[in-house]
Amino acid sequence: MFQIYQEINKQLKEALNTAFAKEALAAKKTGDSLNPQLMPASKPEFGDFQVNGALTLAKKIKLPPRSIAEIIVKQLKMNDEFNKLCYPPTIAGPGFINLTIQNDCLSQELSRRLKDKNLGVPLAQSDDQTKQPKPIIVDFSSPNIAKEMHVGHLRSTIIGDSIARILSFRGYKVLRLNHVGDWGTQFGMLITYLKLIIPEALTTPNLIKIGDLVDFYRKAKKRFDDDEYFQRCSREEVVKLQQGNKESLKAWELLCQQSRQEFQKIYDRLDIELSERGESFYNPFLIDVVKDLKKLGLLVEDEGAECVFLEGMKGKEGKPLPLIIQKSDGGFNYATTDLAAIRYRLQCPPNGDGAGRIIYVTDSGQSNHFSSVFQVAKRAKWVPKECKIEHVPFGLVQGEDGKKLKTRSGETVRLKELLDEAIDRAKADIVRRLHEDNRQETQDFISYVSTTIGIGAVKYADLSQNRTTNYQFSFDRMLSLQGNTAPYLLYALVRIAGINRKGGHFDTSDKPLKFSEPGEWKLIRELLKFDEIILAVEEELLPNRLCSYLFELSQEFNRFYDQIPVLKAQEPERSSRLALCQLTRDILKKGLNLLGISTLERM
Ligand code: ARG
């Protein structure tokens, strides 16, 4: 109801300015305005919106809040535009004004949305409304080469993908960047180790499996820590790689390729689109980061390393913390790459992406890293005023025991196995249901439905939690047909598909819609919230708000459908109710699509 809200707000402001012209003028002089404080009603019995402004205005205007509320209401009632939007306002308590939207206004908005392919969600515009808004970068997933993609990367992948989908739906150009860890000292160790163990792997593609690669990495690391000679060789290997030695580059490229193929399997299963632009991409820009920070006088040498001392961040003994930009051996850090990346992403093409907003989706363990990097970028004036850079942190994935997620035998969980298990369990569930209902279905159907439910359930369980908290992984909970789960939402859609199959189609040839039941109006109000939810997620980057909304919408729909006849109703009620079914279907489908979840006609 974003548009209706805006319209009412406009009328309210006019009412205030007319009724309290003197005070409005005085406020304007100080760059202020009289604020009606219009917000959604705190309880449904108060109507749709409430105006809280009378209470604050009372201090400015020196009248009791109730009298102010009365003056505002009188003013509103004289306004035809307002009277088309709302029923006569009522005053409650010390001076709250309660507003209820006219039924006609609700049905008009409903008709508009039934015809709008964006379901009432406005398209983003740039500030001056003439140009396309600047692109948004979502930096997500970003696993590390030669290491296993873990559940933290899975969370980043699922959350980042959903945020990217929502922003695209709003009309932004979105760059989905996979900032893979494809550079650094680990390659020196790995190449040195492989030279000793299986040198062919450094020249022949696909000779080692990713699982082995991860294992080699672990062993190489151990050797590096224990063996001084090995350490020296590894360091030399890194230098060779950095200097662009052909053989080393070839080996590096092979190792990356190997990991990449493995990552891609997970992305394919999860239907994730990503452009890889790993850390190595920014290598040519690292030296300029150092040079420019030096020019700006931000760099300080500390024990041979080049650092920026951070403001407001203190370490032990209250000393300011340094962010190391260049190590004493001349090497660069994770942070240096991120600084180069910020510059590149914000600079205008052809020297960069020209982004207006950068969103980083990683676990909250990296919060300090990002606040340090952001601080340095801002102090260096690399972040234009109108651009936003944001870290979108999320909590840990825990097992049902509240501890770190592990397999039964205590090993770290492989993503492939986790997805397989979700699908297998969904399948067992379907097979059981089919048996109980004596239904016959093909193997293809069973496998399609179980894959959709299994993957959907994993994604939804993750997204429906407030991402900032730790999240308890439970197959039983996420696959349940009851509660705030993917299967529950998918089932609501299946119900609507059933109505459609029984011949219940809303025909768009526009007979006027007619509603009379309270259950219809409740569903309509819920349907009309879609736009404000999308706008809120764009702002706060909390996909769980979209999940809660879709869950509430499904519940409201189920109540409506259980209580009010649709197919058996007479015209014009039948068509009007089918219209509600259609918009519910379209919003649920779109909403789930924005969460990266496919939907089903039958299940
Ligand atoms: N590769 C990192 C990790 O696995 C995540 C990178 C996130 N993005 C960034 N620009 N730092 O933890």
PDB file of C-alpha atoms in Angstrom, residues 138-143 149-164 176-179 266-267 270 272-274 334 359-364 366 370 391-397 415 459 462-463 467 471 543:
ATOM      1  CA  VAL A 138      26.309  -7.936  -4.692  1.00  0.00           C
ATOM      2  CA  ASP A 139      29.541  -9.643  -3.626  1.00  0.00           C
ATOM      3  CA  PHE A 140      28.499 -13.075  -2.426  1.00  0.00           C
ATOM      4  CA  SER A 141      29.347 -16.773  -2.181  1.00  0.00           C
ATOM      5  CA  SER A 142      33.099 -16.147  -2.740  1.00  0.00           C
ATOM      6  CA  PRO A 143      34.657 -19.470  -1.710  1.00  0.00           C
ATOM      7  CA  MET A 149      33.002 -24.634  -0.063  1.00  0.00           C
ATOM      8  CA  HIS A 150      31.469 -24.815   3.418  1.00  0.00           C
ATOM      9  CA  VAL A 151      28.066 -24.090   4.939  1.00  0.00           C
ATOM     10  CA  GLY A 152      29.061 -20.461   5.522  1.00  0.00           C
ATOM     11  CA  HIS A 153      29.546 -20.092   1.778  1.00  0.00           C
ATOM     12  CA  LEU A 154      26.200 -21.803   1.277  1.00  0.00           C
ATOM     13  CA  ARG A 155      24.506 -19.168   3.453  1.00  0.00           C
ATOM     14  CA  SER A 156      26.263 -16.387   1.583  1.00  0.00           C
ATOM     15  CA  THR A 157      25.205 -17.938  -1.721  1.00  0.00           C
ATOM     16  CA  ILE A 158      21.553 -18.286  -0.763  1.00  0.00           C
ATOM     17  CA  ILE A 159      21.208 -14.883   0.914  1.00  0.00           C
ATOM     18  CA  GLY A 160      23.253 -13.031  -1.700  1.00  0.00           C
ATOM     19  CA  ASP A 161      21.316 -14.568  -4.560  1.00  0.00           C
ATOM     20  CA  SER A 162      18.002 -13.560  -3.034  1.00  0.00           C
ATOM     21  CA  ILE A 163      19.139  -9.986  -2.424  1.00  0.00           C
ATOM     22  CA  ALA A 164      20.393  -9.788  -6.011  1.00  0.00           C
ATOM     23  CA  ARG A 176      26.648 -10.581  -9.016  1.00  0.00           C
ATOM     24  CA  LEU A 177      30.305 -10.925  -8.183  1.00  0.00           C
ATOM     25  CA  ASN A 178      32.050 -14.011  -6.929  1.00  0.00           C
ATOM     26  CA  HIS A 179      35.106 -12.655  -5.121  1.00  0.00           C
ATOM     27  CA  ILE A 266      26.782 -26.505  -6.481  1.00  0.00           C
ATOM     28  CA  TYR A 267      25.740 -23.324  -8.308  1.00  0.00           C
ATOM     29  CA  LEU A 270      21.028 -24.165  -6.590  1.00  0.00           C
ATOM     30  CA  ILE A 272      22.767 -19.491  -8.975  1.00  0.00           C
ATOM     31  CA  GLU A 273      24.152 -17.062 -11.483  1.00  0.00           C
ATOM     32  CA  LEU A 274      27.490 -15.506 -10.607  1.00  0.00           C
ATOM     33  CA  TYR A 334      43.050  -9.624   2.046  1.00  0.00           C
ATOM     34  CA  ILE A 359      26.721  -5.194  -0.748  1.00  0.00           C
ATOM     35  CA  TYR A 360      29.034  -7.793   0.817  1.00  0.00           C
ATOM     36  CA  VAL A 361      27.436 -10.966   2.075  1.00  0.00           C
ATOM     37  CA  THR A 362      29.703 -12.867   4.481  1.00  0.00           C
ATOM     38  CA  ASP A 363      29.527 -14.332   7.968  1.00  0.00           C
ATOM     39  CA  SER A 364      29.588 -11.861  10.831  1.00  0.00           C
ATOM     40  CA  GLN A 366      34.259 -10.617   8.978  1.00  0.00           C
ATOM     41  CA  PHE A 370      34.762  -4.759   6.547  1.00  0.00           C
ATOM     42  CA  HIS A 391      28.422  -5.417   4.921  1.00  0.00           C
ATOM     43  CA  VAL A 392      25.484  -7.814   5.214  1.00  0.00           C
ATOM     44  CA  PRO A 393      26.597 -10.190   7.962  1.00  0.00           C
ATOM     45  CA  PHE A 394      25.011 -13.482   8.905  1.00  0.00           C
ATOM     46  CA  GLY A 395      25.353 -15.880  11.840  1.00  0.00           C
ATOM     47  CA  LEU A 396      26.728 -19.410  12.027  1.00  0.00           C
ATOM     48  CA  VAL A 397      25.003 -22.567  10.893  1.00  0.00           C
ATOM     49  CA  LEU A 415      27.474 -29.289   0.697  1.00  0.00           C
ATOM     50  CA  LYS A 459      17.021 -22.187   0.916  1.00  0.00           C
ATOM     51  CA  ASP A 462      18.057 -20.151   5.739  1.00  0.00           C
ATOM     52  CA  LEU A 463      16.270 -17.098   4.358  1.00  0.00           C
ATOM     53  CA  ARG A 467      20.236 -13.549   9.020  1.00  0.00           C
ATOM     54  CA  TYR A 471      20.753 -20.542  12.485  1.00  0.00           C
ATOM     55  CA  PRO A 543      15.007 -11.411   3.124  1.00  0.00           C
TER      56      PRO A 543
END
